XYZ file of C-alpha atoms in Angstrom:
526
model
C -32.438 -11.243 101.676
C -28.436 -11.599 102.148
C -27.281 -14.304 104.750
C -24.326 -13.718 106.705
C -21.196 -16.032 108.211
C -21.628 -17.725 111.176
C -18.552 -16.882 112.136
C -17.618 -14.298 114.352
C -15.459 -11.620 112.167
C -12.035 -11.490 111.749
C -9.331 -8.575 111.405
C -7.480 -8.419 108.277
C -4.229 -7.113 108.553
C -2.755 -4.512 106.192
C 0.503 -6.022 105.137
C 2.100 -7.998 102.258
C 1.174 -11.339 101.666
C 5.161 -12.210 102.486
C 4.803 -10.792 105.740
C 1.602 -12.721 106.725
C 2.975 -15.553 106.115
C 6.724 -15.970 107.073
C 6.507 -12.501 109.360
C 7.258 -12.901 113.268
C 9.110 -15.973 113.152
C 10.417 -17.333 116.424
C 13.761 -18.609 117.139
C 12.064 -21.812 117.457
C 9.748 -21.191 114.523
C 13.028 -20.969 112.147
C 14.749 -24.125 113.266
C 10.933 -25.953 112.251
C 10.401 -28.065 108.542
C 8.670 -26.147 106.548
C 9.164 -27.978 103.477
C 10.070 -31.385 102.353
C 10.567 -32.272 98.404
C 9.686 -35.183 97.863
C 10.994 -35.841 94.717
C 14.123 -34.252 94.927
C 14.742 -34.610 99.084
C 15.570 -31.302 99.216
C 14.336 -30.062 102.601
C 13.970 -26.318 104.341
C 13.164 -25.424 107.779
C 11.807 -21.933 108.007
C 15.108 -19.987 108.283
C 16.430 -22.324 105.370
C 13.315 -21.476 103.246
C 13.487 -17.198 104.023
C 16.986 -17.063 103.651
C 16.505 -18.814 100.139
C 13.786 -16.378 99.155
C 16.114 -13.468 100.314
C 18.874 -14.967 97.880
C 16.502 -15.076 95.665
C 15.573 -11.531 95.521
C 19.142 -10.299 95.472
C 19.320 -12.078 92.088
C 16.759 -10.699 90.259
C 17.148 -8.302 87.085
C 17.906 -5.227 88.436
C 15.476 -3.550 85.662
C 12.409 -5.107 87.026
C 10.018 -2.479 88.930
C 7.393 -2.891 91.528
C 4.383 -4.451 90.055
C 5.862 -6.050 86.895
C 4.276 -9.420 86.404
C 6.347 -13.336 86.293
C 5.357 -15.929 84.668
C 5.877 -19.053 86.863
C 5.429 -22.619 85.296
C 6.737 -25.936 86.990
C 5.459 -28.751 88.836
C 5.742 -28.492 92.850
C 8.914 -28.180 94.171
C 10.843 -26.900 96.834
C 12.321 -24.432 94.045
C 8.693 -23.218 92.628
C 8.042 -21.981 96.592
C 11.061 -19.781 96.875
C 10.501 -18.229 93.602
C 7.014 -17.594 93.589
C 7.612 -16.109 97.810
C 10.392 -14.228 96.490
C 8.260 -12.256 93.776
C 6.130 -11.594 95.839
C 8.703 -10.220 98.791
C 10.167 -8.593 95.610
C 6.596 -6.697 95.320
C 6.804 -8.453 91.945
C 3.025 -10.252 90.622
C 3.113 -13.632 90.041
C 1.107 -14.832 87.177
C 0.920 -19.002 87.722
C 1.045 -21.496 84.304
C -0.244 -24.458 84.515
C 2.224 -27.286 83.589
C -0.380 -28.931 81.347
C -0.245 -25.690 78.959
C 0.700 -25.647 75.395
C 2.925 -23.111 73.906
C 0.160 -21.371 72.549
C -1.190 -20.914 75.731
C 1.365 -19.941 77.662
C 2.295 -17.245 75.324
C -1.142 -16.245 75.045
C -0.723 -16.168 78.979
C 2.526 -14.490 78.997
C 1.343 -11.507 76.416
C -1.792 -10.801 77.978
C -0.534 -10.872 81.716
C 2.288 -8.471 79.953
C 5.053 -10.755 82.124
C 8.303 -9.423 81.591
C 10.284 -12.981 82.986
C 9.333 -16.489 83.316
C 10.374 -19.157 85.776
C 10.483 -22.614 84.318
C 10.987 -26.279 85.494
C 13.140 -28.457 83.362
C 10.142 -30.711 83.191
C 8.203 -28.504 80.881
C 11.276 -26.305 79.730
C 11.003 -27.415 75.883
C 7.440 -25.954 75.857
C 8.093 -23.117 78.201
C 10.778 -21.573 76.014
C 8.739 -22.063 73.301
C 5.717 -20.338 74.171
C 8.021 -17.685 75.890
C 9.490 -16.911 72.645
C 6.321 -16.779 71.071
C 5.318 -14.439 73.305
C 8.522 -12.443 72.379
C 10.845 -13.058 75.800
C 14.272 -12.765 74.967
C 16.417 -15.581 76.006
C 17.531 -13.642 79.286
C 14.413 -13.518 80.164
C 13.689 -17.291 80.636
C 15.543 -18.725 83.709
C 15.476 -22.199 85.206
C 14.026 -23.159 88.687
C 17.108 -25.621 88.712
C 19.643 -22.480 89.242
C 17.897 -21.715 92.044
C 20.226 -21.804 94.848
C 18.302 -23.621 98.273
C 21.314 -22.869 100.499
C 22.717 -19.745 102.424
C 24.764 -19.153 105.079
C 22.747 -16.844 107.085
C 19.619 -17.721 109.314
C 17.659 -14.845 110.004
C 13.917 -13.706 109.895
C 12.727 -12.550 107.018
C 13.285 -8.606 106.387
C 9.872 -7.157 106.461
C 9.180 -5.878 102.585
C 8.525 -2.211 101.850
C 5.103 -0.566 102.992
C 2.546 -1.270 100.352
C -1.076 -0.390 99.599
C -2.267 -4.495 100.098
C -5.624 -3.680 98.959
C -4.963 -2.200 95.601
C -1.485 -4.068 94.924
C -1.634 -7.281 92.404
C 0.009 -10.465 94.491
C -0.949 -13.060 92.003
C -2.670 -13.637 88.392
C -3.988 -16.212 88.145
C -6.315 -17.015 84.803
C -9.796 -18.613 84.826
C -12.415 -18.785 83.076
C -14.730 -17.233 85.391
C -18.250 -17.789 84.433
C -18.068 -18.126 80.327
C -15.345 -17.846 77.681
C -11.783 -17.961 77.150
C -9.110 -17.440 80.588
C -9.174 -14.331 82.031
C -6.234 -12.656 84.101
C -7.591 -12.768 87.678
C -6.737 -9.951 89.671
C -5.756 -10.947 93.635
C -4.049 -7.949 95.739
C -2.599 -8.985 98.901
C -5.324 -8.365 100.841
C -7.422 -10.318 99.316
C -5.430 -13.578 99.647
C -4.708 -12.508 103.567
C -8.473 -12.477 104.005
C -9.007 -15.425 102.384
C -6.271 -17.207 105.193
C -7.457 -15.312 107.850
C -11.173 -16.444 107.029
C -10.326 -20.138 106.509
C -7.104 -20.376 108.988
C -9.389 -22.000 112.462
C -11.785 -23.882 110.016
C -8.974 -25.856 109.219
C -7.807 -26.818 113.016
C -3.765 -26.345 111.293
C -0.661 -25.539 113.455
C 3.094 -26.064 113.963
C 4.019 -29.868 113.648
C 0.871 -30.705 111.409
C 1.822 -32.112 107.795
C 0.142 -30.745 104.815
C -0.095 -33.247 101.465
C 1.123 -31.104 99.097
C -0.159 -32.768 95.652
C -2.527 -29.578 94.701
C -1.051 -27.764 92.096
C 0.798 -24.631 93.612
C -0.565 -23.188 90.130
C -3.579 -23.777 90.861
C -5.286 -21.213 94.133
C -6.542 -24.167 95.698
C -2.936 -25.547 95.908
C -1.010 -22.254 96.139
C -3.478 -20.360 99.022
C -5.312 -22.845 100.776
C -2.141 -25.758 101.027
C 0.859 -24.035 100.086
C 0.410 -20.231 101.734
C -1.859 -21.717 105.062
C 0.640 -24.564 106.240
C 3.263 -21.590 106.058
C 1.556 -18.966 107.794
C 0.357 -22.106 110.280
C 4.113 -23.158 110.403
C 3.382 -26.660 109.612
C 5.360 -28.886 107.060
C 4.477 -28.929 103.590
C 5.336 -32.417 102.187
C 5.408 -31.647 98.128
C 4.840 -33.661 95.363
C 5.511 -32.969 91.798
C 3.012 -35.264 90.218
C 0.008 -37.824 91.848
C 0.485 -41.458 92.140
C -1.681 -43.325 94.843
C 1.455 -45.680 96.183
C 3.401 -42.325 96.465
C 1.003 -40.733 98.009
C 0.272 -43.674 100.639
C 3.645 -44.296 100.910
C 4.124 -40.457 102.208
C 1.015 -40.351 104.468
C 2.788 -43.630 106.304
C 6.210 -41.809 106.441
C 5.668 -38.406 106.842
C 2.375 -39.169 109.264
C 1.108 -37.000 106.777
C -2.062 -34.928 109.033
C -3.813 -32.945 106.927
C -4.794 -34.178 102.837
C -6.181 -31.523 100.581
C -7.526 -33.308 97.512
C -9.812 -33.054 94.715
C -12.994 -35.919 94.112
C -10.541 -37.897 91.748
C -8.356 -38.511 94.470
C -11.049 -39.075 97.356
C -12.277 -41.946 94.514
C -8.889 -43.318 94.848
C -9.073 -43.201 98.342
C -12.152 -44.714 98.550
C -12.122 -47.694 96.266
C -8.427 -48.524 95.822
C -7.311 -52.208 97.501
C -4.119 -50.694 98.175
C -5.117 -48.193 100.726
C -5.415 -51.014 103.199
C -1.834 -51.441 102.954
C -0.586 -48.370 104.314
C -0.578 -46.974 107.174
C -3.200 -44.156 107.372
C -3.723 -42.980 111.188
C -2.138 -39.813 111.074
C -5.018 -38.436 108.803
C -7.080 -36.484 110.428
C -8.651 -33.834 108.317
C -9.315 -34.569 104.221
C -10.631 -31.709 102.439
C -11.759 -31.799 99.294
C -12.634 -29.186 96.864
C -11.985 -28.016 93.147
C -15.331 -30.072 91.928
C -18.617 -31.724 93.780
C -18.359 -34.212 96.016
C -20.207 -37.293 96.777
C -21.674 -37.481 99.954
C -21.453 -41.414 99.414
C -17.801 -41.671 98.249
C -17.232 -39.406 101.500
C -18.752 -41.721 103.782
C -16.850 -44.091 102.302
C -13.266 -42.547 102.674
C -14.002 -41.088 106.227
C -15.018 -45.433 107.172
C -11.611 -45.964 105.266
C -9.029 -43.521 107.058
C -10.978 -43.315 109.815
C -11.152 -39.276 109.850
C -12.917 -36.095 109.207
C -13.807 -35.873 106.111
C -14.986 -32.439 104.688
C -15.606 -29.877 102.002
C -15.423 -26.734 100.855
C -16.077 -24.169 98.060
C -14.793 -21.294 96.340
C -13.637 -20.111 93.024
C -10.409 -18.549 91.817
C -11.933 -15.203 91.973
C -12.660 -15.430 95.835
C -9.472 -16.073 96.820
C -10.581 -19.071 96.241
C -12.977 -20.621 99.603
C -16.058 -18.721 100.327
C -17.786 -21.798 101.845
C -16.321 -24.622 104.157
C -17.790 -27.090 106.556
C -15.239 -26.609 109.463
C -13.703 -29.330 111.621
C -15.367 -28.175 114.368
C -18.621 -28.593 114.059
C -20.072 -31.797 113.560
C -23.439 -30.938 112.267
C -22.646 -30.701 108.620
C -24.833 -32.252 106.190
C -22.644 -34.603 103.960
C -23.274 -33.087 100.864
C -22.947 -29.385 102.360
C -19.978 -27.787 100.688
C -20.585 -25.645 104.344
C -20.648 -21.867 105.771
C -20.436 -18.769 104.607
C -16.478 -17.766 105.699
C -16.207 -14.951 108.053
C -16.755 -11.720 106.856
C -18.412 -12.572 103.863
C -21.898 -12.102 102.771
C -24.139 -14.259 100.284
C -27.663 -14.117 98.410
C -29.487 -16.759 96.667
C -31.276 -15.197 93.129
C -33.754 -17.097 91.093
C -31.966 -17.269 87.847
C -35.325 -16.632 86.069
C -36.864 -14.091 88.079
C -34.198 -12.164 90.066
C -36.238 -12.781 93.003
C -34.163 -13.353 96.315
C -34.627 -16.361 98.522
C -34.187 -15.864 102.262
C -32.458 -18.661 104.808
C -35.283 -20.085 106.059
C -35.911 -20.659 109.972
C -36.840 -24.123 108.898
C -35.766 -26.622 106.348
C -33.696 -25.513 103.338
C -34.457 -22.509 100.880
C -35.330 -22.548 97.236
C -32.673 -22.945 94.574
C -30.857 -19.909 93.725
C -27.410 -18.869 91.993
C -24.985 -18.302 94.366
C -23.750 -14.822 94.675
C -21.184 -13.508 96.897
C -19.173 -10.452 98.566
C -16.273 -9.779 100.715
C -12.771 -8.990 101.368
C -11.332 -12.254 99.724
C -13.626 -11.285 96.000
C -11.086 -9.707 93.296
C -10.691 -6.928 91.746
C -11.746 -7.415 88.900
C -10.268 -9.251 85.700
C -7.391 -7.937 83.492
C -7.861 -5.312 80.750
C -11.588 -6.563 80.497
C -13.861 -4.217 82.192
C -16.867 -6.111 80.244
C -16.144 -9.223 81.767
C -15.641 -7.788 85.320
C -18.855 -5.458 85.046
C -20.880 -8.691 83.925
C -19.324 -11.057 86.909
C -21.040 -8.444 89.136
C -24.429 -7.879 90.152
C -25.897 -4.016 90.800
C -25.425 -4.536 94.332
C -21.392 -5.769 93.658
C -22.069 -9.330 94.677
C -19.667 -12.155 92.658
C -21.751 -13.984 90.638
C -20.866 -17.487 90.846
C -22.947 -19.463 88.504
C -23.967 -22.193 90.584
C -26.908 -23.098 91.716
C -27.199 -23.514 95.281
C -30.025 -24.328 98.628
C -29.128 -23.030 102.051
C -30.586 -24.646 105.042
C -31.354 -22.909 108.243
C -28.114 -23.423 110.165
C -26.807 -21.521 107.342
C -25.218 -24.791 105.450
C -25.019 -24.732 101.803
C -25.537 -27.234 99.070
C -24.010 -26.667 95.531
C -27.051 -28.354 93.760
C -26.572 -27.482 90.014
C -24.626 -25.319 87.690
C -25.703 -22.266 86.089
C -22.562 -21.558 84.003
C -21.040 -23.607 81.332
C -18.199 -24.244 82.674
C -16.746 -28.390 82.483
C -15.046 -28.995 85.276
C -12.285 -31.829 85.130
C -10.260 -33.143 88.074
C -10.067 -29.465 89.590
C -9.569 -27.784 86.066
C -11.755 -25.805 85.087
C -12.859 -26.117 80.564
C -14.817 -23.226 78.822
C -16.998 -24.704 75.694
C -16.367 -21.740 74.015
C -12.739 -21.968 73.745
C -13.038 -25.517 72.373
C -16.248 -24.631 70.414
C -13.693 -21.464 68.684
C -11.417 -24.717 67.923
C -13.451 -26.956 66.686
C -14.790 -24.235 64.009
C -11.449 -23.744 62.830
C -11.297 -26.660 61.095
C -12.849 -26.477 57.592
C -14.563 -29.464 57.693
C -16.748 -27.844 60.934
C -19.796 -26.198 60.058
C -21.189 -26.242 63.470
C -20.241 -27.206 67.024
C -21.058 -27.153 70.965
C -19.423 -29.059 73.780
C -21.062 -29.700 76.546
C -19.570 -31.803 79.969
C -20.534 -35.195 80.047
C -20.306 -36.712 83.340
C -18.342 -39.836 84.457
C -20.134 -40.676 87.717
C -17.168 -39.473 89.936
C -17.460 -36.097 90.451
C -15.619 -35.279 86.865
C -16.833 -33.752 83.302
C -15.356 -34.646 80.183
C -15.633 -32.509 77.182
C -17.763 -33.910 74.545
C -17.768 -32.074 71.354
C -21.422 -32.248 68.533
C -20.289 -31.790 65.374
C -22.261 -30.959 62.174
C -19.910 -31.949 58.966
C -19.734 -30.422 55.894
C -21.294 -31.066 53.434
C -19.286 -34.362 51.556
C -16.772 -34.564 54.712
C -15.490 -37.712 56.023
C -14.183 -36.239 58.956
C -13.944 -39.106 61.161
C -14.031 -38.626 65.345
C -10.390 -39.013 65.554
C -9.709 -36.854 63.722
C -12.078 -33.843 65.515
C -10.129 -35.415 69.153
C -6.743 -35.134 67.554
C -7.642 -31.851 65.923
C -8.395 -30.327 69.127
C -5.962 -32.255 71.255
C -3.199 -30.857 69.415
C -4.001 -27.001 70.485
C -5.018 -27.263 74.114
C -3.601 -28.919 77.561
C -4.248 -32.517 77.919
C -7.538 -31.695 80.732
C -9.101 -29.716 77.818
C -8.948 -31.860 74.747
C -12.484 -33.685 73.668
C -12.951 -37.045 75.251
C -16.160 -37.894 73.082
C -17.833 -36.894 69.624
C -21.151 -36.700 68.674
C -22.219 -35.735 64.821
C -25.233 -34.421 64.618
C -27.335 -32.603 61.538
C -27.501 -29.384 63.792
C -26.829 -27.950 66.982
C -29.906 -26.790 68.776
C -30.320 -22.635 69.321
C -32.317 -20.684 70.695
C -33.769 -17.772 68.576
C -31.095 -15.318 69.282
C -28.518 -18.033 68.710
C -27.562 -19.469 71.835
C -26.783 -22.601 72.198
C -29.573 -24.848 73.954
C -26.952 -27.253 75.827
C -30.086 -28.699 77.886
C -31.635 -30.240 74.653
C -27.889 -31.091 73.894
C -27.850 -33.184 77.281
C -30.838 -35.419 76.262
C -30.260 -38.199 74.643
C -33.690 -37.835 72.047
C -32.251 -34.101 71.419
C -29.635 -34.896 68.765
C -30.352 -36.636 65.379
C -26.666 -38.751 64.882
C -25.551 -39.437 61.407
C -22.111 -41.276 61.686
């Protein structure tokens, strides 16, 4: 049987995302900080940061229609906000690039999404242009975030964009890997990302004068819907950061009296074990949340002792938006290791992998183990061009599966226990075997390979690769890492090799990663 939200529903306006989050602004609201930069001090208050976004649109190519897709690649900055909000105001589709991409894949990224202009930092522009090119953008269609102008002489609210249809029109694209295979274009309408803030937006006990950590990756959904496009639509401050370091990090929290710190596990083991936490000043904390990957309820004992707040989780996946689950501020009842409840207006099932049988919330205890499936207002559309791939992340009844393998307790809590997908997930990113396996057997000394994620004992996966030589082949394990490393982003490349006489299958040739994952299941030969 399904088990519903807690939560009492919520009304989900039907408007552009742009108009959810920077509509109705106050006189007082536009004279607020709404973002600080760290790296480059640039700073906006809310009429700073619409009137940018409407300069923004006024410079756009005039040939671009309603619904074409840009590509967007940078690390945060003030700069990466106003272009990807002006898109969007635009009624243009943003399709995020991770700055950790090669060429190759952010052509691949740029063909597929069919983008018709990119967006690009300075910081990655050598690879940017290159993989745009690739990809067959003509020079005029590459354009720097630097020549974005942060300045106007106007203050005014923002112009409300043209009436749309927010449940069938693309905001964003991101790619992900879903449940197996290579990325896959992601489709989120507007109304899918406003339910997903309008489900989360009390949970996370945000308003005006609260500071947001803005380390996430705005490419990433964690970083772009539940940091970036909540603190806006909350009108708190967004303080940004380009890339992590823990002293810069600390040193902002102290300065900024940073408030609320989204953060994936490799940061909460920073946080948790680092000396030089002690020397900053942390009080201003009061909310961590962590996400992207498991969490250990002992490292989160640990940091809440530390900064002396809440500490909490939540859980989600690109294609919801991304938080279906999160163990609220407000109630204190939480189990540790609970990634929390159902959001509002969603619903959820628990299916025995091996029998399709469903497992009810019990009235006592906690349930049997079941994958996690999932349905609501915040679940996409589907994925791009690939009705195979969205008919197969479906079950009959339309519920997301989400390949992991979860327990529900009685209060409704859940508690991500295991993984039913392949996926590797490393600090937040998310690795598909089969796009390194498809790499690994393009090398002609590869006769067979599997990757599994081995895991480091703080949350993480790393990718490591079995490899069956051929026959005669000194291929050493350098050279399968460098091999590898040279076609993918850095978070992707294979951190260990094992070579082995064969990989384990099963009779119709899939891959038996369990027998992989023992160490008595592989026969090693150099």
């Amino acid at each position: 049987m399904p088990f519903h939200s807690p939560f009492p529903a919520v009304t989900i306006p039907e408007c552009s995302l742009v108009d959810y989050v920077l509509g109705d602004l106050s006189a007082s609201d536009l004279q607020r900080r709404a973002v600080l930069d760290y790296a480059s001090g640039d700073t906006l208050t809310y009429g700073e940061l619409v009137n940018a976004v409407d300069t923004f649109v006024d410079r756009l190519p005039r040939e671009l229609q309603r619904g074409d897709v840009v590509a967007l690649i940078g690390p945060n900055s003030a700069r990466w906000i106003v272009a990807y909000l002006g898109c969007l105001k635009a009624g243009l589709v943003v399709t995020p690039i991770t700055t950790l991409s090669t060429a190759d894949e952010i052509a691949r990224q740029i063909i597929t999404a069919a983008a018709q202009l990119l967006y690009f930092d300075g910081a990655v522009s050598t690879t940017a242009v290159e993989g745009a090119a690739t990809a067959g953008l003509a020079a005029s269609a590459m354009r720097a975030l630097d020549d974005i102008p942060l300045t106007a002489e106007k203050c005014s609210p923002l112009g409300t964009a043209s009436v749309i249809d927010s449940r069938s029109e693309l905001a964003v694209l991101p790619f992900s890997s879903g449940t197996t295979g290579v990325p896959k274009g992601v489709m989120l309408s507007h109304h899918n990302l406003i339910a997903n803030l309008c489900q989360i937006e009390d949970a996370m006990d945000l308003d005006a004068g609260d500071v947001v950590m803005g380390l996430l990756p705005f490419s990433h959904i964690y970083g772009m819907s539940v940091v970036l496009n909540l603190a806006l639509r909350r009108r708190a401050t967004v303080v940004v950061l380009r890339s992590f370091t823990l002293e810069a990090a600390l040193s902002l929290i102290e300065s900024e009296r940073i408030t609320h710190l989204p953060v994936a596990p490799p940061v909460m083991v920073a946080l948790g074990k680092d000396a030089r936490v002690a020397n900053f000043d942390t009080t201003s904390v009061r909310i961590v949340l962590s996400g992207a990957a498991p969490l250990d309820a002992a490292l989160a004992a640990t940091v809440r002792a530390r900064l002396g707040c809440e500490v909490r989780q939540a859980y989600g996946m690109t294609e919801m938006s991304p938080v279906s689950h999160i163990a609220p501020a407000t109630i204190d009842t939480v189990p540790a290791e609970s990634v929390g409840f159902t959001v509002a207006n969603m619903t959820c099932k628990l299916v025995d992998p091996a029998t399709g049988e469903e497992h009810i919330q019990p009235a006592a205890g906690t349930s049997s183990p079941g994958e996690l499936r999932c349905t609501g207002p915040n679940v996409m559309i589907g994925y791009l061009d690939n009705p195979s791939a969205t008919q197969d992340a479906f079950d009959d009844d339309g519920y997301l599966r989400t390949g992991d393998i979860a327990v529900v307790d009685a209060s409704g809590a859940v508690t991500i226990v295991d993984r039913l997908k392949e996926l590797i997930k490393y600090k937040g990113y998310q690795v598909a075997p089969a796009e390194l396996e498809g790499i690994l057997l393009s090398h002609n000394a590869i006769t067979d390979a599997a990757v599994i994620g081995q895991p480091l004992g703080n949350g993480d996966e790393a990718p490591h690769a079995f490899v069956v030589r051929s026959e005669g082949s000194e291929l050493t394990r350098s050279d399968v890492i460098e091999h590898v490393q040279a076609r993918v982003a850095p978070y992707k490349k294979i951190r260990e090799v094992t070579f082995v006489d064969v990989i384990p299958k099963s009779a119709s040739g899939k891959i038996l990663r369990r027998v992989l994952r023992q160490p008595t299941g592989v026969v090693e030969h150099g």
